[in-house]
């Protein structure tokens, strides 16, 4: 199974308590499940995130390859 890195931003970083994590996962959904296991607040935040795979927006069912970089971007407010 591929080993991938997820970077957390804003509320996702706060919920994770770290800026990055690595896990083995075949898809973005598998990655989310792996990093949020036993962490309900992180799971909640990741459930509303947009994900970028190597800089390109992807859906949760997107497949991952070894060394991939996934960014978890929660909704941002601006003004």
Short mmCIF file of N, CA, C and O in Angstrom, two decimals:
data_model
loop_
_atom_site.label_atom_id
_atom_site.label_comp_id
_atom_site.label_asym_id
_atom_site.label_seq_id
_atom_site.Cartn_x
_atom_site.Cartn_y
_atom_site.Cartn_z
N UNK A 1 0.86 -1.17 0.00
CA UNK A 1 0.00 0.00 0.00
C UNK A 1 0.91 1.24 0.00
O UNK A 1 1.90 1.27 0.71
N UNK A 2 0.53 2.27 -0.75
CA UNK A 2 1.36 3.47 -0.83
C UNK A 2 1.47 4.20 0.51
O UNK A 2 0.52 4.26 1.28
N UNK A 3 2.65 4.75 0.78
CA UNK A 3 2.83 5.62 1.94
C UNK A 3 2.74 7.06 1.45
O UNK A 3 3.43 7.45 0.51
N UNK A 4 1.83 7.84 2.07
CA UNK A 4 1.55 9.20 1.61
C UNK A 4 1.60 10.16 2.79
O UNK A 4 1.51 9.76 3.95
N UNK A 5 1.72 11.43 2.47
CA UNK A 5 1.75 12.49 3.48
C UNK A 5 0.52 13.36 3.31
O UNK A 5 0.13 13.68 2.18
N UNK A 6 -0.08 13.73 4.42
CA UNK A 6 -1.19 14.68 4.41
C UNK A 6 -0.72 15.93 5.17
O UNK A 6 -0.10 15.82 6.22
N UNK A 7 -0.99 17.09 4.58
CA UNK A 7 -0.71 18.36 5.24
C UNK A 7 -2.04 18.97 5.65
O UNK A 7 -2.98 19.03 4.85
N UNK A 8 -2.08 19.43 6.89
CA UNK A 8 -3.30 20.03 7.43
C UNK A 8 -3.16 21.55 7.42
O UNK A 8 -2.10 22.08 7.74
N UNK A 9 -4.26 22.24 7.12
CA UNK A 9 -4.29 23.69 7.14
C UNK A 9 -5.46 24.17 8.00
O UNK A 9 -6.48 23.50 8.10
N UNK A 10 -5.27 25.35 8.62
CA UNK A 10 -6.31 26.04 9.39
C UNK A 10 -6.96 25.12 10.43
O UNK A 10 -6.27 24.57 11.27
N UNK A 11 -8.29 24.97 10.38
CA UNK A 11 -9.01 24.17 11.38
C UNK A 11 -8.57 22.71 11.38
O UNK A 11 -8.59 22.05 12.43
N UNK A 12 -8.16 22.20 10.24
CA UNK A 12 -7.68 20.81 10.20
C UNK A 12 -6.39 20.67 10.99
O UNK A 12 -6.20 19.71 11.73
N UNK A 13 -5.50 21.65 10.87
CA UNK A 13 -4.25 21.63 11.64
C UNK A 13 -4.55 21.70 13.14
O UNK A 13 -3.95 20.99 13.94
N UNK A 14 -5.49 22.56 13.49
CA UNK A 14 -5.86 22.70 14.90
C UNK A 14 -6.44 21.39 15.44
O UNK A 14 -6.09 20.95 16.54
N UNK A 15 -7.31 20.76 14.69
CA UNK A 15 -7.94 19.51 15.13
C UNK A 15 -6.93 18.36 15.19
O UNK A 15 -7.01 17.50 16.07
N UNK A 16 -5.96 18.37 14.28
CA UNK A 16 -4.96 17.30 14.25
C UNK A 16 -3.89 17.50 15.32
O UNK A 16 -3.29 16.53 15.78
N UNK A 17 -3.62 18.76 15.66
CA UNK A 17 -2.56 19.05 16.61
C UNK A 17 -1.17 18.90 16.01
O UNK A 17 -0.18 18.80 16.73
N UNK A 18 -1.11 18.87 14.69
CA UNK A 18 0.16 18.75 13.96
C UNK A 18 -0.06 19.29 12.56
O UNK A 18 -1.20 19.45 12.11
N UNK A 19 1.02 19.57 11.86
CA UNK A 19 0.87 20.13 10.52
C UNK A 19 0.90 19.08 9.43
O UNK A 19 0.37 19.30 8.33
N UNK A 20 1.50 17.92 9.69
CA UNK A 20 1.55 16.84 8.70
C UNK A 20 1.44 15.49 9.39
O UNK A 20 1.69 15.37 10.60
N UNK A 21 1.11 14.50 8.61
CA UNK A 21 1.10 13.11 9.07
C UNK A 21 1.37 12.22 7.88
O UNK A 21 1.15 12.62 6.73
N UNK A 22 1.85 11.03 8.12
CA UNK A 22 2.03 10.05 7.06
C UNK A 22 1.23 8.81 7.42
O UNK A 22 1.01 8.50 8.59
N UNK A 23 0.78 8.14 6.38
CA UNK A 23 0.00 6.92 6.57
C UNK A 23 0.06 6.10 5.29
O UNK A 23 0.42 6.62 4.23
N UNK A 24 -0.32 4.86 5.39
CA UNK A 24 -0.45 4.01 4.21
C UNK A 24 -1.91 4.03 3.81
O UNK A 24 -2.79 3.76 4.63
N UNK A 25 -2.15 4.38 2.54
CA UNK A 25 -3.54 4.50 2.08
C UNK A 25 -3.58 4.39 0.56
O UNK A 25 -2.71 4.91 -0.13
N UNK A 26 -4.62 3.73 0.06
CA UNK A 26 -4.79 3.56 -1.38
C UNK A 26 -5.60 4.67 -2.02
O UNK A 26 -5.54 4.88 -3.22
N UNK A 27 -6.38 5.41 -1.20
CA UNK A 27 -7.20 6.51 -1.72
C UNK A 27 -7.23 7.64 -0.69
O UNK A 27 -6.84 7.44 0.47
N UNK A 28 -7.71 8.79 -1.10
CA UNK A 28 -7.84 9.91 -0.18
C UNK A 28 -8.77 9.52 0.96
O UNK A 28 -8.49 9.80 2.13
N UNK A 29 -9.87 8.85 0.65
CA UNK A 29 -10.80 8.41 1.70
C UNK A 29 -10.10 7.49 2.70
O UNK A 29 -10.27 7.63 3.91
N UNK A 30 -9.31 6.55 2.20
CA UNK A 30 -8.57 5.65 3.10
C UNK A 30 -7.61 6.45 3.98
O UNK A 30 -7.43 6.13 5.16
N UNK A 31 -6.98 7.46 3.41
CA UNK A 31 -6.06 8.31 4.17
C UNK A 31 -6.79 9.04 5.28
O UNK A 31 -6.34 9.07 6.42
N UNK A 32 -7.93 9.63 4.94
CA UNK A 32 -8.74 10.34 5.93
C UNK A 32 -9.15 9.38 7.05
O UNK A 32 -9.05 9.72 8.24
N UNK A 33 -9.59 8.19 6.68
CA UNK A 33 -9.98 7.20 7.70
C UNK A 33 -8.80 6.84 8.59
O UNK A 33 -8.96 6.72 9.81
N UNK A 34 -7.63 6.67 8.00
CA UNK A 34 -6.45 6.26 8.76
C UNK A 34 -6.01 7.34 9.76
O UNK A 34 -5.75 7.04 10.92
N UNK A 35 -5.93 8.58 9.30
CA UNK A 35 -5.41 9.63 10.18
C UNK A 35 -6.44 10.10 11.21
O UNK A 35 -6.07 10.67 12.23
N UNK A 36 -7.72 9.86 10.95
CA UNK A 36 -8.74 10.33 11.89
C UNK A 36 -9.30 9.24 12.79
O UNK A 36 -10.17 9.50 13.62
N UNK A 37 -8.78 8.03 12.68
CA UNK A 37 -9.24 6.92 13.52
C UNK A 37 -9.08 7.29 14.99
O UNK A 37 -8.00 7.66 15.44
N UNK A 38 -10.18 7.24 15.73
CA UNK A 38 -10.16 7.56 17.15
C UNK A 38 -10.04 9.05 17.45
O UNK A 38 -9.82 9.43 18.59
N UNK A 39 -10.19 9.88 16.44
CA UNK A 39 -10.07 11.34 16.59
C UNK A 39 -11.32 12.00 15.98
O UNK A 39 -11.28 12.50 14.87
N UNK A 40 -12.43 12.01 16.71
CA UNK A 40 -13.70 12.48 16.13
C UNK A 40 -13.67 13.93 15.66
O UNK A 40 -14.31 14.25 14.66
N UNK A 41 -12.97 14.81 16.35
CA UNK A 41 -12.92 16.21 15.91
C UNK A 41 -12.18 16.33 14.58
O UNK A 41 -12.62 17.04 13.67
N UNK A 42 -11.09 15.62 14.43
CA UNK A 42 -10.36 15.63 13.15
C UNK A 42 -11.23 15.02 12.05
O UNK A 42 -11.28 15.56 10.95
N UNK A 43 -11.92 13.94 12.34
CA UNK A 43 -12.80 13.32 11.35
C UNK A 43 -13.88 14.30 10.90
O UNK A 43 -14.20 14.39 9.71
N UNK A 44 -14.44 15.06 11.85
CA UNK A 44 -15.48 16.04 11.51
C UNK A 44 -14.93 17.11 10.58
O UNK A 44 -15.53 17.43 9.56
N UNK A 45 -13.76 17.64 10.91
CA UNK A 45 -13.18 18.70 10.08
C UNK A 45 -12.80 18.16 8.71
O UNK A 45 -13.09 18.79 7.68
N UNK A 46 -12.17 16.99 8.67
CA UNK A 46 -11.77 16.43 7.37
C UNK A 46 -12.99 16.11 6.51
O UNK A 46 -12.90 16.12 5.28
N UNK A 47 -14.14 15.86 7.14
CA UNK A 47 -15.37 15.58 6.40
C UNK A 47 -15.88 16.76 5.59
O UNK A 47 -16.69 16.58 4.68
N UNK A 48 -15.40 17.97 5.90
CA UNK A 48 -15.85 19.15 5.15
C UNK A 48 -14.71 19.78 4.34
O UNK A 48 -14.86 20.85 3.78
N UNK A 49 -13.57 19.09 4.29
CA UNK A 49 -12.40 19.63 3.59
C UNK A 49 -12.47 19.39 2.09
O UNK A 49 -13.11 18.46 1.61
N UNK A 50 -11.74 20.24 1.38
CA UNK A 50 -11.39 20.02 -0.02
C UNK A 50 -9.99 19.42 0.01
O UNK A 50 -9.16 19.80 0.84
N UNK A 51 -9.71 18.50 -0.91
CA UNK A 51 -8.41 17.85 -0.93
C UNK A 51 -7.69 18.13 -2.24
O UNK A 51 -8.29 18.11 -3.32
N UNK A 52 -6.40 18.41 -2.10
CA UNK A 52 -5.52 18.58 -3.25
C UNK A 52 -4.54 17.42 -3.23
O UNK A 52 -3.98 17.09 -2.19
N UNK A 53 -4.34 16.80 -4.39
CA UNK A 53 -3.36 15.74 -4.54
C UNK A 53 -2.26 16.28 -5.43
O UNK A 53 -2.50 16.59 -6.60
N UNK A 54 -1.09 16.46 -4.85
CA UNK A 54 0.04 17.03 -5.57
C UNK A 54 -0.36 18.33 -6.27
O UNK A 54 -0.01 18.58 -7.42
N UNK A 55 -1.17 19.14 -5.57
CA UNK A 55 -1.56 20.46 -6.05
C UNK A 55 -2.82 20.52 -6.91
O UNK A 55 -3.26 21.60 -7.28
N UNK A 56 -3.43 19.39 -7.19
CA UNK A 56 -4.65 19.35 -8.02
C UNK A 56 -5.83 18.88 -7.18
O UNK A 56 -5.73 17.90 -6.46
N UNK A 57 -6.98 19.56 -7.32
CA UNK A 57 -8.18 19.19 -6.56
C UNK A 57 -8.65 17.81 -6.98
O UNK A 57 -8.70 17.49 -8.17
N UNK A 58 -8.98 16.98 -5.96
CA UNK A 58 -9.45 15.62 -6.23
C UNK A 58 -10.63 15.30 -5.32
O UNK A 58 -10.84 15.93 -4.30
N UNK A 59 -11.36 14.29 -5.70
CA UNK A 59 -12.46 13.76 -4.90
C UNK A 59 -11.89 12.72 -3.92
O UNK A 59 -10.81 12.17 -4.15
N UNK A 60 -12.63 12.41 -2.85
CA UNK A 60 -12.13 11.45 -1.86
C UNK A 60 -11.82 10.05 -2.41
O UNK A 60 -11.02 9.33 -1.82
N UNK A 61 -12.42 9.67 -3.53
CA UNK A 61 -12.15 8.33 -4.06
C UNK A 61 -10.90 8.28 -4.94
O UNK A 61 -10.56 7.23 -5.48
N UNK A 62 -10.18 9.39 -5.06
CA UNK A 62 -8.97 9.44 -5.89
C UNK A 62 -7.92 8.49 -5.33
O UNK A 62 -7.68 8.44 -4.12
N UNK A 63 -7.29 7.75 -6.22
CA UNK A 63 -6.23 6.83 -5.83
C UNK A 63 -4.93 7.56 -5.51
O UNK A 63 -4.69 8.66 -6.01
N UNK A 64 -4.11 6.94 -4.69
CA UNK A 64 -2.85 7.52 -4.26
C UNK A 64 -1.69 6.63 -4.66
O UNK A 64 -1.83 5.40 -4.69
N UNK A 65 -0.56 7.26 -4.94
CA UNK A 65 0.66 6.51 -5.23
C UNK A 65 1.70 6.82 -4.15
O UNK A 65 1.59 7.81 -3.42
N UNK A 66 2.69 5.97 -4.05
CA UNK A 66 3.72 6.12 -3.03
C UNK A 66 4.37 7.50 -3.13
O UNK A 66 4.71 7.97 -4.22
N UNK A 67 4.48 8.17 -1.99
CA UNK A 67 5.10 9.49 -1.95
C UNK A 67 4.18 10.64 -2.27
O UNK A 67 4.62 11.79 -2.31
N UNK A 68 2.90 10.38 -2.48
CA UNK A 68 1.94 11.45 -2.81
C UNK A 68 1.81 12.43 -1.65
O UNK A 68 2.02 12.08 -0.48
N UNK A 69 1.45 13.65 -1.99
CA UNK A 69 1.22 14.70 -1.00
C UNK A 69 -0.23 15.16 -1.13
O UNK A 69 -0.67 15.61 -2.19
N UNK A 70 -0.99 15.03 -0.04
CA UNK A 70 -2.39 15.42 0.01
C UNK A 70 -2.52 16.61 0.95
O UNK A 70 -2.03 16.57 2.08
N UNK A 71 -3.16 17.68 0.48
CA UNK A 71 -3.45 18.84 1.32
C UNK A 71 -4.91 18.80 1.71
O UNK A 71 -5.79 18.60 0.87
N UNK A 72 -5.20 19.01 3.00
CA UNK A 72 -6.56 19.06 3.53
C UNK A 72 -6.89 20.53 3.80
O UNK A 72 -6.31 21.14 4.69
N UNK A 73 -7.81 21.08 3.00
CA UNK A 73 -8.17 22.49 3.08
C UNK A 73 -9.60 22.64 3.56
O UNK A 73 -10.55 22.42 2.80
N UNK A 74 -9.80 23.05 4.81
CA UNK A 74 -11.15 23.31 5.28
C UNK A 74 -11.69 24.59 4.62
O UNK A 74 -10.91 25.37 4.07
N UNK A 75 -12.99 24.79 4.68
CA UNK A 75 -13.55 26.03 4.14
C UNK A 75 -12.92 27.24 4.85
O UNK A 75 -12.69 27.20 6.06
N UNK A 76 -12.62 28.26 4.08
CA UNK A 76 -12.03 29.48 4.63
C UNK A 76 -13.04 30.60 4.51
O UNK A 76 -13.79 30.67 3.55
N UNK A 77 -13.03 31.49 5.47
CA UNK A 77 -13.85 32.70 5.40
C UNK A 77 -12.90 33.87 5.17
O UNK A 77 -11.77 33.86 5.65
N UNK A 78 -13.35 34.81 4.44
CA UNK A 78 -12.50 35.97 4.18
C UNK A 78 -13.33 37.23 4.15
O UNK A 78 -14.54 37.21 4.19
N UNK A 79 -12.63 38.31 4.07
CA UNK A 79 -13.37 39.55 4.02
C UNK A 79 -12.49 40.73 3.89
O UNK A 79 -11.33 40.72 3.86
#
